[in-house]
PDB file of C-alpha atoms in Angstrom:
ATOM      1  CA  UNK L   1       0.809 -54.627  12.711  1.00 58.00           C
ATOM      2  CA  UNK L   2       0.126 -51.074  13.954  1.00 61.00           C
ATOM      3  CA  UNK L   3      -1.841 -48.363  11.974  1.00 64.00           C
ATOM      4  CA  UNK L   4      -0.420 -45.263  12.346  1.00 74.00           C
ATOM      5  CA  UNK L   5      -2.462 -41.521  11.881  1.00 85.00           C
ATOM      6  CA  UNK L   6      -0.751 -39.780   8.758  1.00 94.00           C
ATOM      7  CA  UNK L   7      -3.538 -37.161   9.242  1.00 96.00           C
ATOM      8  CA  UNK L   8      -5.020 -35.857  11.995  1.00 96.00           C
ATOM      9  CA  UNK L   9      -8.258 -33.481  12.132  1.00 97.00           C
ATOM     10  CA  UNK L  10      -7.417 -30.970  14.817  1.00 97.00           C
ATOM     11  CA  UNK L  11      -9.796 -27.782  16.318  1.00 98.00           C
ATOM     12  CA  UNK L  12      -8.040 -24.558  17.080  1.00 98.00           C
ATOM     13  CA  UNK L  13      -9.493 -21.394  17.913  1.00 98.00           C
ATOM     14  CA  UNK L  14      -8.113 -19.008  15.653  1.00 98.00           C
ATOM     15  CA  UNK L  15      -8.227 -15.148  16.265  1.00 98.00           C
ATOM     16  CA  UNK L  16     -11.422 -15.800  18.408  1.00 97.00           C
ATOM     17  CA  UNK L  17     -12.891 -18.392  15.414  1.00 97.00           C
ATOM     18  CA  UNK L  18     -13.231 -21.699  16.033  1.00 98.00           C
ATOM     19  CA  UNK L  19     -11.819 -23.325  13.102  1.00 97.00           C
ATOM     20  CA  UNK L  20     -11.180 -27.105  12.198  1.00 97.00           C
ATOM     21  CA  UNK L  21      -8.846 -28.358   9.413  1.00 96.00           C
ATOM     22  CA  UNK L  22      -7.360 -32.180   8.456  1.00 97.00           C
ATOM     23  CA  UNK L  23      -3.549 -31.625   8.485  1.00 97.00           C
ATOM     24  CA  UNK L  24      -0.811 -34.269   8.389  1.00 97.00           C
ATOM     25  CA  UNK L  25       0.533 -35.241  11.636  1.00 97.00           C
ATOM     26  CA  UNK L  26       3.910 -33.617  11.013  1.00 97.00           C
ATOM     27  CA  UNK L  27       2.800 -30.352   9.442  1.00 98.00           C
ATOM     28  CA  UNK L  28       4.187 -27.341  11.264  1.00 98.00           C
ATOM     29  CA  UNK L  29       1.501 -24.699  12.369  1.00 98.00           C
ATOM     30  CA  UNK L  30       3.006 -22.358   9.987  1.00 98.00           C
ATOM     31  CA  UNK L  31       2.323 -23.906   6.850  1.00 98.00           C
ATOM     32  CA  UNK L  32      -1.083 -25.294   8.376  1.00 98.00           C
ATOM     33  CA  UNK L  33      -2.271 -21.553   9.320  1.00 98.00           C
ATOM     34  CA  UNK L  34      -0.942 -20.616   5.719  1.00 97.00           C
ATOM     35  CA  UNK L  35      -2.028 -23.558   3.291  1.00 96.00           C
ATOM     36  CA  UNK L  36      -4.774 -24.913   5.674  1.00 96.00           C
ATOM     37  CA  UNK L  37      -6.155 -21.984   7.431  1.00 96.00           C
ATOM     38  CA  UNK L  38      -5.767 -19.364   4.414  1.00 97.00           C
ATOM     39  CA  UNK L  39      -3.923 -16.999   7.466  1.00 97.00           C
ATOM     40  CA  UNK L  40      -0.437 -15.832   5.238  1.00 96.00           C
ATOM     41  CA  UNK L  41       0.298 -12.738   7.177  1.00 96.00           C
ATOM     42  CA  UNK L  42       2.303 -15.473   9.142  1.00 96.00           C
ATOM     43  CA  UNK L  43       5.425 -15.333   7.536  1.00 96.00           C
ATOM     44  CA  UNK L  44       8.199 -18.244   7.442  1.00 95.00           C
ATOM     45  CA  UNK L  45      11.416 -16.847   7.558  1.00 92.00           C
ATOM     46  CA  UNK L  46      14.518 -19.530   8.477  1.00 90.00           C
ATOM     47  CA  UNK L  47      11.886 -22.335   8.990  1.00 91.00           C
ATOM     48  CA  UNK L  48      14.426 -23.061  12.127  1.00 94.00           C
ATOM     49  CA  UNK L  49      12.972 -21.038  15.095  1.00 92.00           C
ATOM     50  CA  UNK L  50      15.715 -18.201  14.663  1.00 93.00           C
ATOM     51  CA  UNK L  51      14.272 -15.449  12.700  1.00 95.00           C
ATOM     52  CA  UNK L  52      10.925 -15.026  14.504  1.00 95.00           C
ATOM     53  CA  UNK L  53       8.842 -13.993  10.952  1.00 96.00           C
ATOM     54  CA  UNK L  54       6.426 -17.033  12.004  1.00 97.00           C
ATOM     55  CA  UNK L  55       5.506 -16.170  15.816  1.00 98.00           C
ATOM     56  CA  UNK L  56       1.764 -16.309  16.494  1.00 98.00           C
ATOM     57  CA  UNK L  57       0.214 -16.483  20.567  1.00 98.00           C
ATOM     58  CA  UNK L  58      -0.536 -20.203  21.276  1.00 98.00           C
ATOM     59  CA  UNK L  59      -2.668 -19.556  24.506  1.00 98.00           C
ATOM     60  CA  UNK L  60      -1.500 -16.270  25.108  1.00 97.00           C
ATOM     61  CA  UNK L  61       2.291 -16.704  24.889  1.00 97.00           C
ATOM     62  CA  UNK L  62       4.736 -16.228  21.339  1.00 97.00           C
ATOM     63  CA  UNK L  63       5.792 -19.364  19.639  1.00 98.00           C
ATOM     64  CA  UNK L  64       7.716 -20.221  16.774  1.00 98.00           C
ATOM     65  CA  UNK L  65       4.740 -21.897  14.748  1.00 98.00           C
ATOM     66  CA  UNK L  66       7.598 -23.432  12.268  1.00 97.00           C
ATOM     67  CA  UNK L  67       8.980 -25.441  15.267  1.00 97.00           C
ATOM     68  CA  UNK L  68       5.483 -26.731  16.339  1.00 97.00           C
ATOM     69  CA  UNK L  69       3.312 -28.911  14.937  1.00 98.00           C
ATOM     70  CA  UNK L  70       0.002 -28.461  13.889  1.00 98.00           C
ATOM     71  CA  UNK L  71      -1.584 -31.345  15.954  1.00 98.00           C
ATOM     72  CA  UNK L  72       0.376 -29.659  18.852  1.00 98.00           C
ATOM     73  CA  UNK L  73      -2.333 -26.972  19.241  1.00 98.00           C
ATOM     74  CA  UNK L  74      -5.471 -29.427  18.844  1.00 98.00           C
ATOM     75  CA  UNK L  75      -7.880 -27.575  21.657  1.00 98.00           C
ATOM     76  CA  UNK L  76      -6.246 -24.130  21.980  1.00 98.00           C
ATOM     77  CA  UNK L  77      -6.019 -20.723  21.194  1.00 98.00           C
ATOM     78  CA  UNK L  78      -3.755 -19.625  18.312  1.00 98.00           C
ATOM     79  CA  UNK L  79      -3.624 -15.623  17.553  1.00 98.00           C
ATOM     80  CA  UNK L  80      -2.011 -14.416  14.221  1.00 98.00           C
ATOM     81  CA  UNK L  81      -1.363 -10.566  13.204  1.00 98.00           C
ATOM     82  CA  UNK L  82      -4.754 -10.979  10.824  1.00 97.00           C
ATOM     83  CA  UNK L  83      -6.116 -11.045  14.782  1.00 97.00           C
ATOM     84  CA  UNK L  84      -4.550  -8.112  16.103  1.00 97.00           C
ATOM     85  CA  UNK L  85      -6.571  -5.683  14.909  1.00 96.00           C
ATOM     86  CA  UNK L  86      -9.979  -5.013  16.758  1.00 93.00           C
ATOM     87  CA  UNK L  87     -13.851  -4.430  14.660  1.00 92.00           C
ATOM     88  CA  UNK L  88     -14.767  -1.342  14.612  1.00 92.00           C
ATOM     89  CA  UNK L  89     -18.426  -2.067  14.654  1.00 92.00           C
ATOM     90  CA  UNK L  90     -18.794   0.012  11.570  1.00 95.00           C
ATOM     91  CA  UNK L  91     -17.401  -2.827   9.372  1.00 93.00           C
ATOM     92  CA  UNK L  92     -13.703  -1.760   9.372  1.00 93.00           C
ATOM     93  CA  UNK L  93     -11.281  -2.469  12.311  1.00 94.00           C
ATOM     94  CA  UNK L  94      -8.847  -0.272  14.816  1.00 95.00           C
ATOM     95  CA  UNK L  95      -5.503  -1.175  14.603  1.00 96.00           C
ATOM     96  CA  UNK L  96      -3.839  -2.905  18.032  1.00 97.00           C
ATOM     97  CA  UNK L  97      -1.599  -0.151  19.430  1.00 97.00           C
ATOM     98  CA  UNK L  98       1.893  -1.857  18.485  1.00 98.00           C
ATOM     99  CA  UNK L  99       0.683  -1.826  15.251  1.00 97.00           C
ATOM    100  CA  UNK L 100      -0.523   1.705  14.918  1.00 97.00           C
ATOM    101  CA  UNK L 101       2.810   2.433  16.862  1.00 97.00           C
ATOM    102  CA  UNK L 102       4.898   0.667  13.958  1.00 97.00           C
ATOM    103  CA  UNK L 103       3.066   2.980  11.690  1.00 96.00           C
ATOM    104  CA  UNK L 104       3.531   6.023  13.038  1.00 97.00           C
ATOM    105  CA  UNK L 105       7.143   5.508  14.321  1.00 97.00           C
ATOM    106  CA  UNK L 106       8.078   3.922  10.344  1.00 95.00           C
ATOM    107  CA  UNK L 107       9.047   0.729  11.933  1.00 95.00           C
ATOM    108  CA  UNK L 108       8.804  -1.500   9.011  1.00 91.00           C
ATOM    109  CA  UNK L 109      10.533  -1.212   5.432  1.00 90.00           C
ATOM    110  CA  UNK L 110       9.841  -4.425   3.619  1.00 91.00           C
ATOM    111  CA  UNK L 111       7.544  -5.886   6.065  1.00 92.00           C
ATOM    112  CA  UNK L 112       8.836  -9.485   6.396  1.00 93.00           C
ATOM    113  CA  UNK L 113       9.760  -9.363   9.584  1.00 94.00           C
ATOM    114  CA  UNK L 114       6.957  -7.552  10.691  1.00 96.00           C
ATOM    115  CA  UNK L 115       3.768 -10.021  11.943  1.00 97.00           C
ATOM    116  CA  UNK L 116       6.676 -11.384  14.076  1.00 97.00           C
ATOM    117  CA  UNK L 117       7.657  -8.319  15.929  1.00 97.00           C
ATOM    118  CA  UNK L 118       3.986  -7.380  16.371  1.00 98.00           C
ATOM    119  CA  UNK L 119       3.364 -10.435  17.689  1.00 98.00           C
ATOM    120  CA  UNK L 120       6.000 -11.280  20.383  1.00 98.00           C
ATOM    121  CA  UNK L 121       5.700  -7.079  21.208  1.00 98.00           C
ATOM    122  CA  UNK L 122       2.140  -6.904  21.592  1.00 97.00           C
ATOM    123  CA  UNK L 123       2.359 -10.425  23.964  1.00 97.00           C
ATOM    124  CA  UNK L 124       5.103  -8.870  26.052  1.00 97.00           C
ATOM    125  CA  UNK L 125       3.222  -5.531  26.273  1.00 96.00           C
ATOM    126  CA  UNK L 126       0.046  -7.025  27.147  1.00 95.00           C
ATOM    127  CA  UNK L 127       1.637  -9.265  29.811  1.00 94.00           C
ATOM    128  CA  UNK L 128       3.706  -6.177  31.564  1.00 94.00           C
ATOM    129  CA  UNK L 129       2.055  -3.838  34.442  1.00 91.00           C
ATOM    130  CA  UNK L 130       1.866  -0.742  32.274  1.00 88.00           C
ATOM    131  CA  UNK L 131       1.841   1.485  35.350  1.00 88.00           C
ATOM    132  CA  UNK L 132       5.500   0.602  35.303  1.00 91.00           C
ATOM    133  CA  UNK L 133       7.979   2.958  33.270  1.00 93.00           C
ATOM    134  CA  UNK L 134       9.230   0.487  30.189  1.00 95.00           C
ATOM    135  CA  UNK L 135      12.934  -0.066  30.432  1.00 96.00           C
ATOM    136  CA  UNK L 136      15.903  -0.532  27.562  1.00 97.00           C
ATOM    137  CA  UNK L 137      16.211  -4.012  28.928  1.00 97.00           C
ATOM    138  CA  UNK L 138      12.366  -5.070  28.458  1.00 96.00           C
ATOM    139  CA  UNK L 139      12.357  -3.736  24.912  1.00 97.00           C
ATOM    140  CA  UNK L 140      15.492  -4.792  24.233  1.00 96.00           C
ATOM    141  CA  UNK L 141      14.130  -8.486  25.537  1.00 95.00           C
ATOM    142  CA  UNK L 142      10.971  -7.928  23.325  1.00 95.00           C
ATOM    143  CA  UNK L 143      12.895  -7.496  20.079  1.00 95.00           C
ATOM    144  CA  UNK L 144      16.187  -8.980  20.685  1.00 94.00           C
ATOM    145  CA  UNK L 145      14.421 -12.659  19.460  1.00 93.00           C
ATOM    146  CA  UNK L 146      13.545 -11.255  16.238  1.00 94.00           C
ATOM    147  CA  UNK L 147      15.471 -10.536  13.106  1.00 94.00           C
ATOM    148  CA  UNK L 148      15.365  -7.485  10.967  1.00 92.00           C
ATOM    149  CA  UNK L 149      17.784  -6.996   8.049  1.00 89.00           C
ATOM    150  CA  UNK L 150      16.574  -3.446   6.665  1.00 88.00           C
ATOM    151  CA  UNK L 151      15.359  -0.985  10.152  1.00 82.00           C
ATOM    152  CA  UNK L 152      18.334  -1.172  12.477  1.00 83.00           C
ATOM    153  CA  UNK L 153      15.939  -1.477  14.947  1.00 94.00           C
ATOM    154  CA  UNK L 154      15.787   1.779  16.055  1.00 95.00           C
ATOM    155  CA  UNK L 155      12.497   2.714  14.636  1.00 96.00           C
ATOM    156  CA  UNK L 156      11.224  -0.779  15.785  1.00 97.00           C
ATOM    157  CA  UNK L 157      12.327  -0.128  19.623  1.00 97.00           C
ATOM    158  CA  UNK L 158      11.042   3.559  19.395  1.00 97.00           C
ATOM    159  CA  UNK L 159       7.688   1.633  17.808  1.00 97.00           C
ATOM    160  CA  UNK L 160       7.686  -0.495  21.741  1.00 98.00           C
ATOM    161  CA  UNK L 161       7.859   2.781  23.652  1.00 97.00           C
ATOM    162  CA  UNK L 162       5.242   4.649  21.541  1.00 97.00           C
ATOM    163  CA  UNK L 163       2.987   1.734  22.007  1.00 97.00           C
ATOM    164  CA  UNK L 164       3.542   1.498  25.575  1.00 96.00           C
ATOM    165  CA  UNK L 165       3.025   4.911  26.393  1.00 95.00           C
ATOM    166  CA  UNK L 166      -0.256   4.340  24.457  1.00 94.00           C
ATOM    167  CA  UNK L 167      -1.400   1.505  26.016  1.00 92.00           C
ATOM    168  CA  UNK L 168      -0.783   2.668  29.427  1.00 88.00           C
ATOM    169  CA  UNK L 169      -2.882   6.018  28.339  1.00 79.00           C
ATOM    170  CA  UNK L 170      -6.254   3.784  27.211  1.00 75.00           C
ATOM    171  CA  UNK L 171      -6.075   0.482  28.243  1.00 55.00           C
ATOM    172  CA  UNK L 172      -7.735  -2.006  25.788  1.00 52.00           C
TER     173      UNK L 172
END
């Protein structure tokens, strides 16, 4: 007869903290950052990979955290929106530039949606040369896997711009 692992204890560095946690092998990384972790501004939306509320960086790159599994992201770096922000070195932190961008732009109304558009916008921001002028088409590629039911989107795609303009002014 074979054993099988119901629980596995998995290491993931999490906003730049090394953290370890005992999860059940089929618990998504969503509910393991949330329940496990104590990490809720990771928000599960659909809880099928649609909406985008629960995308976090898994080595760099936006994932759906409630289509992978915890145990999937054993040895790796996981970023959430509690990471996006930067210490000040005064005890307080400086907000990333998307999301000082969605603040000053009003890109948000009820906030659900919004640790999932940070996310995937600060990855694709980060990634991009920002010597290059930011087209329609990249922002509309940046937002376009997300879903907002109260903006329009507008205010979220004028958010992108503002935050690339900003980010190609002081690098980070």
């Amino acid at each position: 007869m074979t054993s099988v692992d119901t629980e596995r204890t998995i290491t993931v560095t999490v906003n730049g903290v090394p953290r370890e946690a005992t999860v059940p092998v089929r618990r998504l990384l969503s509910d393991a950052l949330r329940h496990d972790l104590g990490l809720t501004g990771t928000h599960v939306g659909c809880e099928h990979g649609v909406c985008g509320a629960c995308t976090v960086l898994v080595d760099g790159d936006p994932v759906r955290s409630c289509l992978l599994l915890a145990v999937q992201v054993d040895g790796h770096e996981v970023q959430t929106v509690e990471g996006l922000a930067r210490d000040d070195g005064r005890g307080g932190q400086i907000l990333h530039p998307v999301q000082e961008a969605f603040r000053e732009c009003h890109a948000l109304q009820c906030g659900f949606c919004t640790p999932g558009f940070l996310m995937t916008i600060a990855a694709g921001l980060e990634k991009r040369d920002n010597a290059v002028e930011l087209t329609e088409d990249e922002v509309d590629d940046m937002v376009g896997g997300n879903l907002c039911r109260c903006t329009g989107y507008a205010n979220i795609k004028k958010a992108v711009h503002h935050a690339a303009a900003t980010m190609k002014d002081s690098p980070r």
